[in-house]
Short mmCIF file of C-alpha atoms and ligand atoms in Angstrom, two decimals:
data_model
loop_
_atom_site.label_atom_id
_atom_site.label_comp_id
_atom_site.label_asym_id
_atom_site.label_seq_id
_atom_site.Cartn_x
_atom_site.Cartn_y
_atom_site.Cartn_z
CA MET P 1 112.92 93.37 94.15
CA ALA P 2 114.07 89.88 93.36
CA ILE P 3 111.82 86.84 92.79
CA LYS P 4 112.96 83.68 94.47
CA ASN P 5 110.05 81.32 94.05
CA ALA P 6 111.14 78.76 91.32
CA TYR P 7 107.64 78.43 89.77
CA LEU P 8 107.32 82.30 89.47
CA LEU P 9 110.86 82.56 88.06
CA ASP P 10 110.16 79.90 85.46
CA LEU P 11 106.83 81.57 84.40
CA LEU P 12 108.54 85.00 84.21
CA GLU P 13 111.20 83.49 81.94
CA ARG P 14 108.53 81.88 79.64
CA THR P 15 106.59 85.28 79.60
CA LYS P 16 109.77 87.09 78.59
CA LYS P 17 110.31 84.58 75.70
CA ARG P 18 106.82 84.75 74.50
CA ASN P 19 106.75 88.65 74.60
CA PRO P 20 110.15 89.73 73.31
CA ASN P 21 110.99 93.52 73.01
CA GLU P 22 108.18 94.54 75.37
CA PRO P 23 110.19 95.69 78.40
CA GLU P 24 107.33 97.72 80.05
CA PHE P 25 105.00 94.67 79.93
CA ILE P 26 107.72 92.47 81.52
CA GLN P 27 108.45 95.15 84.16
CA ALA P 28 104.75 95.22 85.18
CA VAL P 29 104.57 91.39 85.38
CA SER P 30 107.79 91.20 87.33
CA GLU P 31 106.55 93.70 90.00
CA VAL P 32 103.28 91.76 90.47
CA PHE P 33 105.13 88.40 90.66
CA THR P 34 107.47 89.79 93.34
CA SER P 35 104.59 90.63 95.58
CA LEU P 36 102.73 87.38 94.92
CA GLU P 37 105.42 85.00 96.27
CA PRO P 38 103.87 84.61 99.70
CA VAL P 39 100.47 84.02 98.09
CA ILE P 40 101.69 81.37 95.68
CA GLU P 41 103.37 79.53 98.59
CA LYS P 42 100.11 79.38 100.47
CA ARG P 43 97.74 78.70 97.43
CA GLN P 44 98.84 75.70 95.46
CA ASP P 45 95.20 75.40 94.27
CA LEU P 46 95.75 78.59 92.21
CA VAL P 47 98.98 77.20 90.62
CA ASP P 48 97.15 73.99 89.84
CA ALA P 49 94.33 75.90 88.13
CA GLY P 50 96.95 77.63 85.88
CA VAL P 51 95.60 81.06 87.02
CA LEU P 52 99.02 82.82 86.62
CA GLU P 53 99.76 81.28 83.17
CA ARG P 54 96.35 82.50 82.00
CA LEU P 55 96.70 85.95 83.66
CA VAL P 56 99.86 86.88 81.77
CA GLU P 57 98.28 85.99 78.29
CA PRO P 58 95.66 88.53 77.13
CA GLU P 59 92.27 87.11 76.26
CA ARG P 60 92.32 88.96 73.00
CA GLN P 61 94.76 91.32 71.19
CA ILE P 62 93.44 93.42 68.34
CA ILE P 63 95.83 95.50 66.07
CA PHE P 64 94.46 97.45 63.29
CA ARG P 65 95.12 100.04 60.56
CA VAL P 66 93.88 103.66 61.18
CA PRO P 67 93.95 105.56 57.99
CA TRP P 68 92.89 109.28 58.05
CA VAL P 69 93.28 112.40 55.82
CA ASP P 70 95.20 115.41 57.08
CA ASP P 71 94.40 119.07 56.38
CA ASN P 72 96.54 119.02 53.21
CA GLY P 73 94.55 116.11 51.79
CA LYS P 74 97.29 113.62 52.40
CA THR P 75 96.55 110.13 53.75
CA GLN P 76 98.23 109.34 57.01
CA VAL P 77 98.26 105.89 58.58
CA ASN P 78 98.51 105.05 62.26
CA ARG P 79 98.37 101.75 64.19
CA GLY P 80 95.51 101.18 66.58
CA PHE P 81 95.34 98.70 69.53
CA ARG P 82 92.89 97.17 71.92
CA ILE P 83 94.14 94.53 74.34
CA GLN P 84 91.23 92.79 76.13
CA PHE P 85 93.28 91.25 78.98
CA ASN P 86 90.98 89.77 81.46
CA SER P 87 87.17 89.57 81.86
CA ALA P 88 86.90 87.37 84.93
CA ILE P 89 85.24 89.93 87.14
CA GLY P 90 83.36 92.15 84.55
CA PRO P 91 83.33 93.65 81.14
CA TYR P 92 86.67 94.83 79.90
CA LYS P 93 87.49 98.45 80.92
CA GLY P 94 90.46 100.68 80.41
CA GLY P 95 91.54 103.82 78.61
CA ILE P 96 92.74 104.73 75.16
CA ARG P 97 96.21 106.26 75.00
CA LEU P 98 97.07 108.50 71.99
CA HIS P 99 100.85 109.18 71.94
CA PRO P 100 103.69 108.58 69.51
CA SER P 101 105.43 106.27 72.07
CA VAL P 102 102.47 103.78 71.91
CA TYR P 103 103.28 100.23 70.76
CA LEU P 104 102.09 96.78 71.82
CA GLY P 105 104.36 96.56 74.87
CA ILE P 106 102.98 99.82 76.33
CA ILE P 107 99.36 98.81 75.80
CA LYS P 108 100.06 95.41 77.32
CA PHE P 109 101.62 96.79 80.48
CA LEU P 110 98.73 99.19 80.91
CA GLY P 111 96.13 96.48 80.27
CA PHE P 112 97.82 94.10 82.74
CA GLU P 113 97.90 96.79 85.46
CA GLN P 114 94.30 97.57 84.77
CA ILE P 115 93.22 94.06 85.78
CA PHE P 116 94.43 94.59 89.38
CA LYS P 117 93.43 98.22 89.56
CA ASN P 118 89.91 97.48 88.43
CA SER P 119 89.68 94.68 90.90
CA LEU P 120 90.69 96.92 93.79
CA THR P 121 87.92 99.49 93.06
CA THR P 122 85.37 96.85 94.33
CA LEU P 123 83.37 97.37 91.08
CA PRO P 124 82.77 94.61 88.44
CA MET P 125 85.17 95.52 85.68
CA GLY P 126 87.77 93.46 83.75
CA GLY P 127 91.04 94.74 82.47
CA ALA P 128 91.83 96.26 78.98
CA LYS P 129 93.66 99.09 77.39
CA GLY P 130 93.87 100.60 73.84
CA GLY P 131 95.51 103.35 72.02
CA SER P 132 97.42 104.43 68.95
CA ASP P 133 100.80 105.94 68.04
CA PHE P 134 98.90 108.95 66.73
CA ASP P 135 100.22 112.27 68.13
CA PRO P 136 97.43 114.73 68.87
CA LYS P 137 99.88 117.52 69.53
CA GLY P 138 99.72 120.32 66.79
CA LYS P 139 96.77 118.66 64.95
CA SER P 140 93.70 120.68 64.01
CA ASP P 141 90.29 119.85 65.45
CA GLY P 142 89.29 118.45 62.04
CA GLU P 143 92.43 116.14 61.94
CA ILE P 144 91.60 114.97 65.46
CA MET P 145 87.95 114.24 64.45
CA ARG P 146 89.00 112.30 61.31
CA PHE P 147 91.43 110.29 63.22
CA CYS P 148 89.00 109.45 66.03
CA GLN P 149 86.28 108.52 63.52
CA SER P 150 88.66 106.21 61.63
CA PHE P 151 89.84 104.68 64.94
CA MET P 152 86.25 103.99 66.14
CA THR P 153 85.22 102.70 62.66
CA GLU P 154 87.35 99.61 63.28
CA LEU P 155 87.23 99.48 67.16
CA CYS P 156 83.39 99.52 67.20
CA LYS P 157 83.44 95.85 66.03
CA TYR P 158 85.06 94.62 69.28
CA ILE P 159 83.47 96.88 72.03
CA GLY P 160 80.05 97.34 73.68
CA ALA P 161 78.38 98.47 76.90
CA ASP P 162 78.29 94.91 78.23
CA CYS P 163 81.60 93.81 76.60
CA ASP P 164 84.28 96.42 76.63
CA VAL P 165 83.97 100.11 77.61
CA PRO P 166 86.99 102.23 76.82
CA ALA P 167 87.81 105.63 78.41
CA GLY P 168 90.41 108.41 78.22
CA ASP P 169 94.18 108.36 78.96
CA ILE P 170 97.10 110.33 77.74
CA GLY P 171 96.01 112.37 74.70
CA THR P 172 92.46 111.22 74.96
CA GLY P 173 90.22 113.76 76.69
CA ALA P 174 86.63 114.90 76.42
CA ARG P 175 87.10 116.15 72.80
CA GLU P 176 88.44 112.70 71.53
CA ILE P 177 85.86 110.75 73.57
CA GLY P 178 83.11 112.84 72.03
CA TYR P 179 84.20 112.16 68.47
CA MET P 180 84.63 108.48 69.15
CA PHE P 181 81.25 108.24 70.86
CA GLY P 182 79.50 110.02 67.88
CA GLN P 183 81.08 107.58 65.46
CA TYR P 184 80.14 104.53 67.44
CA LYS P 185 76.52 105.70 67.63
CA ARG P 186 76.43 106.42 64.01
CA ILE P 187 77.71 103.01 62.87
CA ARG P 188 75.93 100.84 65.47
CA ASN P 189 72.70 102.93 65.60
CA GLU P 190 72.56 102.45 69.42
CA TRP P 191 72.87 104.97 72.13
CA VAL P 192 74.64 103.22 75.00
CA GLY P 193 77.36 103.83 77.52
CA VAL P 194 80.08 102.35 75.35
CA LEU P 195 82.70 104.88 76.48
CA THR P 196 83.28 106.73 79.80
CA GLY P 197 84.56 110.26 80.11
CA LYS P 198 81.74 111.46 78.09
CA GLY P 199 80.45 115.14 78.07
CA LEU P 200 77.88 116.10 80.68
CA THR P 201 75.23 116.74 77.98
CA TYR P 202 75.38 113.16 76.66
CA GLY P 203 75.79 110.67 79.56
CA GLY P 204 78.99 111.71 81.26
CA SER P 205 79.33 111.63 85.04
CA LEU P 206 79.83 114.68 87.17
CA ALA P 207 83.20 114.40 88.95
CA ARG P 208 84.71 112.08 86.33
CA THR P 209 87.14 114.86 85.14
CA GLU P 210 88.35 115.49 88.61
CA ALA P 211 88.26 111.76 89.68
CA THR P 212 91.82 110.46 89.20
CA GLY P 213 93.57 113.56 90.73
CA PHE P 214 91.03 113.82 93.56
CA GLY P 215 91.17 109.98 94.18
CA LEU P 216 95.06 110.14 94.32
CA CYS P 217 94.78 112.74 97.09
CA TYR P 218 92.01 110.69 98.90
CA PHE P 219 94.27 107.59 98.84
CA THR P 220 97.42 109.60 99.95
CA LYS P 221 95.46 111.33 102.72
CA GLU P 222 94.49 107.85 104.13
CA MET P 223 98.15 106.62 103.74
CA LEU P 224 99.42 109.72 105.51
CA ALA P 225 96.84 109.44 108.33
CA ALA P 226 97.65 105.83 108.95
CA ASN P 227 101.36 106.89 109.49
CA GLY P 228 100.56 109.96 111.58
CA MET P 229 100.85 112.62 108.95
CA SER P 230 98.63 114.91 106.85
CA PHE P 231 98.87 117.08 103.72
CA ASP P 232 98.63 120.36 105.76
CA GLY P 233 101.74 122.48 105.38
CA LYS P 234 103.58 119.99 103.22
CA THR P 235 105.61 120.83 100.15
CA VAL P 236 104.43 118.92 97.11
CA LEU P 237 105.78 118.23 93.65
CA ILE P 238 103.44 117.18 90.87
CA SER P 239 104.78 116.12 87.53
CA GLY P 240 102.69 116.54 84.35
CA SER P 241 100.01 119.29 83.89
CA GLY P 242 97.40 117.18 82.32
CA ASN P 243 94.03 115.80 83.58
CA VAL P 244 95.51 113.93 86.60
CA ALA P 245 98.11 116.47 87.53
CA ILE P 246 95.69 119.45 87.56
CA TYR P 247 93.07 117.85 89.74
CA ALA P 248 95.66 116.34 92.13
CA CYS P 249 96.96 119.92 92.54
CA VAL P 250 93.49 121.31 93.21
CA LYS P 251 92.75 118.75 95.94
CA ALA P 252 96.29 118.83 97.55
CA GLN P 253 96.00 122.64 97.79
CA SER P 254 92.52 122.25 99.34
CA TYR P 255 94.06 120.04 102.05
CA GLY P 256 96.59 122.80 102.88
CA ALA P 257 99.59 121.64 100.96
CA LYS P 258 101.87 123.92 99.04
CA VAL P 259 102.38 122.58 95.48
CA VAL P 260 105.58 124.25 94.18
CA ALA P 261 106.20 122.56 90.83
CA MET P 262 104.44 121.06 87.69
CA SER P 263 105.75 119.95 84.29
CA ASP P 264 105.06 118.85 80.75
CA SER P 265 107.17 116.86 78.34
CA ASN P 266 109.41 119.82 77.54
CA GLY P 267 110.23 121.07 81.03
CA TYR P 268 108.97 122.15 84.48
CA ILE P 269 108.06 125.31 86.35
CA TYR P 270 108.97 126.10 89.95
CA ASP P 271 106.91 128.60 91.84
CA LYS P 272 108.20 129.04 95.41
CA ASN P 273 105.00 130.99 96.34
CA GLY P 274 102.84 127.90 95.29
CA ILE P 275 101.33 127.03 91.99
CA ASP P 276 98.56 129.12 90.63
CA ILE P 277 96.39 126.39 89.44
CA ALA P 278 93.91 128.69 87.75
CA ALA P 279 96.72 129.79 85.43
CA VAL P 280 97.74 126.15 84.68
CA LYS P 281 94.11 125.37 83.89
CA GLU P 282 93.82 128.20 81.50
CA ILE P 283 97.09 127.31 79.72
CA LYS P 284 96.36 123.66 79.48
CA GLU P 285 92.52 123.26 79.35
CA VAL P 286 91.61 126.38 77.43
CA LYS P 287 94.62 127.41 75.31
CA ARG P 288 96.19 123.90 74.94
CA GLY P 289 99.53 125.66 75.58
CA ARG P 290 102.94 124.58 77.18
CA ILE P 291 103.72 124.77 80.90
CA LYS P 292 106.40 127.38 79.96
CA ASP P 293 103.52 129.93 79.33
CA TYR P 294 103.17 130.03 83.19
CA LEU P 295 105.93 132.66 83.11
CA ASN P 296 103.49 134.94 81.33
CA TYR P 297 101.30 134.82 84.50
CA HIS P 298 104.08 134.79 87.13
CA LYS P 299 107.31 136.44 86.15
CA ASP P 300 109.05 135.50 89.42
CA ALA P 301 108.47 131.72 88.72
CA GLU P 302 111.29 129.64 87.22
CA TYR P 303 111.15 127.49 84.03
CA HIS P 304 113.69 124.72 83.41
CA GLU P 305 113.93 122.62 80.22
CA GLY P 306 113.79 118.77 80.62
CA CYS P 307 111.45 116.73 82.86
CA LYS P 308 113.82 115.01 85.31
CA GLY P 309 114.98 118.11 87.09
CA ILE P 310 111.60 118.48 88.87
CA TRP P 311 112.67 115.62 91.28
CA THR P 312 115.72 117.64 92.41
CA ILE P 313 113.39 120.25 94.09
CA PRO P 314 113.22 119.53 97.91
CA CYS P 315 109.74 118.33 98.89
CA ASP P 316 107.85 116.35 101.45
CA ILE P 317 105.52 114.63 99.02
CA ALA P 318 106.07 113.63 95.30
CA LEU P 319 103.00 112.96 93.14
CA PRO P 320 104.22 111.68 89.61
CA CYS P 321 101.26 112.35 87.37
CA ALA P 322 102.81 112.36 83.86
CA THR P 323 103.95 109.02 82.40
CA GLN P 324 105.72 105.54 82.89
CA ASN P 325 109.26 105.39 84.33
CA GLU P 326 109.58 109.06 84.95
CA ILE P 327 111.31 108.46 88.30
CA ASP P 328 114.45 106.38 87.98
CA GLY P 329 116.83 105.18 90.75
CA GLU P 330 118.84 108.31 90.48
CA SER P 331 115.92 110.66 90.90
CA ALA P 332 114.49 108.51 93.75
CA ALA P 333 117.82 108.77 95.56
CA ILE P 334 117.79 112.61 95.23
CA LEU P 335 114.31 112.72 96.48
CA VAL P 336 115.31 110.70 99.53
CA LYS P 337 118.42 112.89 100.09
CA ASN P 338 116.29 115.97 100.02
CA GLY P 339 113.93 114.63 102.73
CA CYS P 340 110.92 113.50 100.73
CA LYS P 341 108.77 111.27 102.88
CA VAL P 342 106.00 110.16 100.50
CA VAL P 343 105.64 109.10 96.86
CA SER P 344 102.15 108.45 95.57
CA GLU P 345 101.53 107.69 91.96
CA GLY P 346 98.91 109.38 89.71
CA ALA P 347 100.48 108.13 86.50
CA ASN P 348 100.67 104.53 85.58
CA MET P 349 104.03 102.79 86.54
CA PRO P 350 105.92 106.07 86.92
CA SER P 351 108.63 104.58 89.06
CA THR P 352 111.33 102.23 87.78
CA PRO P 353 112.07 99.06 89.71
CA GLU P 354 115.31 100.74 91.00
CA ALA P 355 113.29 103.76 92.17
CA ILE P 356 110.76 101.40 94.11
CA ASP P 357 113.68 99.69 95.75
CA THR P 358 115.02 102.96 96.81
CA TYR P 359 111.70 104.08 98.37
CA LEU P 360 111.21 100.74 100.24
CA ALA P 361 114.87 100.65 101.44
CA ASN P 362 114.57 104.23 102.87
CA GLY P 363 111.06 103.96 104.55
CA ILE P 364 109.31 106.17 102.04
CA LEU P 365 105.60 105.84 102.12
CA TYR P 366 104.81 104.60 98.75
CA GLY P 367 101.35 104.62 97.20
CA PRO P 368 101.56 102.44 93.98
CA ALA P 369 99.65 103.46 90.89
CA LYS P 370 97.19 100.61 90.61
CA ALA P 371 95.75 101.62 93.99
CA ALA P 372 96.53 105.34 94.21
CA ASN P 373 95.19 106.28 90.75
CA ALA P 374 92.27 103.88 90.66
CA GLY P 375 89.83 106.77 91.30
CA GLY P 376 89.56 107.50 87.61
CA VAL P 377 88.44 104.08 86.54
CA ALA P 378 86.21 103.75 89.71
CA THR P 379 84.32 106.83 88.61
CA SER P 380 84.19 105.50 85.09
CA GLY P 381 82.44 102.44 86.75
CA LEU P 382 80.02 104.92 88.38
CA GLU P 383 79.45 106.51 84.99
CA MET P 384 78.56 103.04 83.59
CA SER P 385 76.11 102.53 86.50
CA GLN P 386 74.47 105.86 85.82
CA ASN P 387 74.08 105.01 82.14
CA SER P 388 72.64 101.62 82.90
CA ILE P 389 69.98 103.09 85.27
CA ARG P 390 69.43 106.15 82.97
CA TYR P 391 70.03 108.55 85.85
CA SER P 392 72.59 111.12 86.94
CA TRP P 393 73.96 111.52 90.40
CA SER P 394 75.03 115.01 91.72
CA PHE P 395 78.65 115.96 91.91
CA GLU P 396 78.58 115.58 95.66
CA GLU P 397 76.97 112.00 95.43
CA VAL P 398 79.64 110.81 92.93
CA ASP P 399 82.50 112.43 94.88
CA GLU P 400 81.35 110.86 98.06
CA LYS P 401 81.21 107.41 96.46
CA LEU P 402 84.70 108.03 95.01
CA HIS P 403 86.04 109.17 98.41
CA ASN P 404 84.66 105.85 100.02
CA ILE P 405 86.06 103.68 97.29
CA MET P 406 89.56 105.27 97.76
CA LYS P 407 89.31 104.66 101.54
CA SER P 408 88.35 101.08 100.93
CA ILE P 409 91.22 100.55 98.47
CA PHE P 410 93.79 101.84 101.02
CA LYS P 411 92.21 99.58 103.64
CA ALA P 412 92.41 96.56 101.35
CA CYS P 413 96.17 97.27 100.57
CA ASP P 414 97.02 97.84 104.20
CA GLU P 415 95.20 94.66 105.34
CA ALA P 416 96.66 92.40 102.59
CA ALA P 417 100.19 93.71 103.29
CA LYS P 418 99.81 92.97 106.99
CA GLU P 419 98.24 89.56 106.44
CA TYR P 420 101.12 88.42 104.13
CA GLY P 421 103.77 89.67 106.51
CA MET P 422 104.72 92.99 104.80
CA PRO P 423 103.18 95.70 106.88
CA GLY P 424 103.42 99.18 105.35
CA ASN P 425 104.30 97.73 101.90
CA TYR P 426 101.30 99.03 99.99
CA MET P 427 102.66 97.94 96.63
CA ALA P 428 102.59 94.37 97.85
CA GLY P 429 99.23 94.83 99.51
CA ALA P 430 97.72 96.23 96.23
CA ASN P 431 99.13 93.49 94.08
CA ILE P 432 97.87 90.76 96.48
CA ALA P 433 94.43 92.20 97.10
CA GLY P 434 93.88 93.01 93.44
CA PHE P 435 95.04 89.59 92.41
CA LEU P 436 93.11 87.49 94.85
CA LYS P 437 89.71 88.57 93.70
CA VAL P 438 90.51 87.98 90.05
CA ALA P 439 92.24 84.65 90.81
CA GLU P 440 89.22 83.31 92.76
CA ALA P 441 86.87 84.33 89.87
CA MET P 442 89.08 82.69 87.30
CA LYS P 443 89.27 79.50 89.31
CA ALA P 444 85.59 79.39 89.82
CA GLN P 445 84.86 79.91 86.07
CA GLY P 446 87.02 77.00 85.00
CA ASN P 447 89.87 76.68 82.52
CA VAL P 448 88.79 79.32 80.13
P1 LIG V 1 97.18 114.01 79.81
O1 LIG V 1 97.32 113.75 78.42
O2 LIG V 1 95.99 114.84 80.21
O3 LIG V 1 98.38 114.68 80.48
C1 LIG V 1 99.63 113.93 80.44
C2 LIG V 1 100.71 114.87 81.02
O4 LIG V 1 101.99 114.23 81.22
C3 LIG V 1 100.98 116.10 80.23
O5 LIG V 1 101.35 117.16 80.99
C4 LIG V 1 102.15 115.61 79.30
O6 LIG V 1 102.94 116.61 78.80
C5 LIG V 1 102.92 114.76 80.32
N1 LIG V 1 103.67 113.76 79.57
C6 LIG V 1 103.21 112.81 78.76
N2 LIG V 1 104.25 112.13 78.26
C7 LIG V 1 105.38 112.51 78.81
C8 LIG V 1 106.69 112.08 78.77
N3 LIG V 1 107.10 111.10 77.97
N4 LIG V 1 107.53 112.81 79.58
C9 LIG V 1 107.14 113.81 80.40
N5 LIG V 1 105.86 114.19 80.53
C10 LIG V 1 104.96 113.54 79.72
O7 LIG V 1 97.04 112.53 80.57
P2 LIG V 1 96.45 112.12 81.92
O8 LIG V 1 96.70 113.25 82.86
O9 LIG V 1 95.10 111.66 81.73
O10 LIG V 1 97.41 110.89 82.27
C11 LIG V 1 98.64 111.03 82.95
C12 LIG V 1 99.04 109.70 83.65
O11 LIG V 1 97.93 109.23 84.44
C13 LIG V 1 99.25 108.61 82.64
O12 LIG V 1 100.17 107.69 83.13
C14 LIG V 1 97.85 107.80 82.59
O13 LIG V 1 97.89 106.53 82.12
C15 LIG V 1 97.53 107.96 84.08
N6 LIG V 1 96.13 107.81 84.40
C16 LIG V 1 95.16 108.59 83.94
C17 LIG V 1 93.83 108.43 84.27
C18 LIG V 1 92.81 109.37 83.79
O14 LIG V 1 91.67 109.21 84.35
N7 LIG V 1 93.05 110.41 82.94
C19 LIG V 1 93.39 107.35 85.13
C20 LIG V 1 94.53 106.62 85.69
C21 LIG V 1 95.83 106.82 85.28
P3 LIG V 1 102.75 117.05 77.21
O15 LIG V 1 101.50 117.93 77.22
O16 LIG V 1 104.05 117.78 76.93
O17 LIG V 1 102.66 115.76 76.39
#
């Protein structure tokens, strides 16, 4: 992926200078710019309106102290972030990541990606992301609650149902959303849909839990069908064993695929008989255990330390659902060598630029994250709609809307790729289709 357009190259250089030491953010911007070359050549009006200069600069960046008291009575301090990147097409929307690796560059890459992803969903949502370098692993419920309350005590000054609606992400599940929602309501004295991913007893949407994983499979199914293939009988690898990975596995299995491996940040399991997803759900959702515990359920399965090895298992379809840059050029080359035909991304930016080059050079069908995993935020958008009309749709109603949204996202990517002379390059299609809607809105609203 190399940018040739002089204007885009110059803007990328200026973006690098202004955002030093943020390689993930620069990686995300470079990828989008690569795809936008043919658009920029056709649309001088967008250049004149300074759309791209404005797009790479967040509207607002909030960084704050999060003090909390641990179970030993000791004060701990974490750093909180909320990046409100772009509100051209709707209120800011994007998840909250709780992981020790979190710093400004990670939240900015995620917020930037979210702009295009939210645009692709067809729903009116702007792009944002938040989080903290807090590590929920090994913390008691009381510690998690005190952290979430402290985090929201500051964050509540900047968010609102018509302004910015955060959601879950790595480390932020139903428990954390519940504690944050409770604190927001207590401080602001208003019961509004200010967070999505809420519990079903207090405004959550049916099918939100399943949405990202199911949506990934709906998108992948469309991509396969457009290329004369299906999930049926295929061997699938899924990295991660969190929210996205689990429900991707459930849906892929329901389509007749054989999922043979899953992982966590310590290692991966390989079960040649096909993953027993009920066991994984019990380990991860009920016991909050490690993927290694799978051996307690299936003694003939294999466990290997380290995350990268999962990509050495021969497969037809790889669904990375753990974290950014988990497939590098070397792993991508091994996937190709072993006959993998499809990579579709549940995690955000799980493939390095070298990995993406390898997919495109070898004719791999590549479903980029901002399109393939947009089902989560799309269903969050549906949760916002239900909160606004004070009504709840059935699981089937939400799932059907999600399915239709994922079909329309695939169609938009496919058509944009064809229109701009890159048929089959769904990454370019996703970037172009996501960008154009936001760009038109920014231009229409003037230089703000
Ligand atoms: P969870 O916290 O539920 O699960 C994350 C999984 O990835 C865990 O199995 C975790 O293992 C593993 N993981 C995390 N960090 C690493 C790492 N550095 N190396 C290897 N494995 C790692 O998160 P989600 O399932 O919600 O999110 C997964 C990905 O999907 C993220 O990229 C997220 O941004 C993206 N996403 C999520 C959406 C959602 O609706 N939840 C929506 C769209 C995208 P361990 O338990 O050991 O940490």
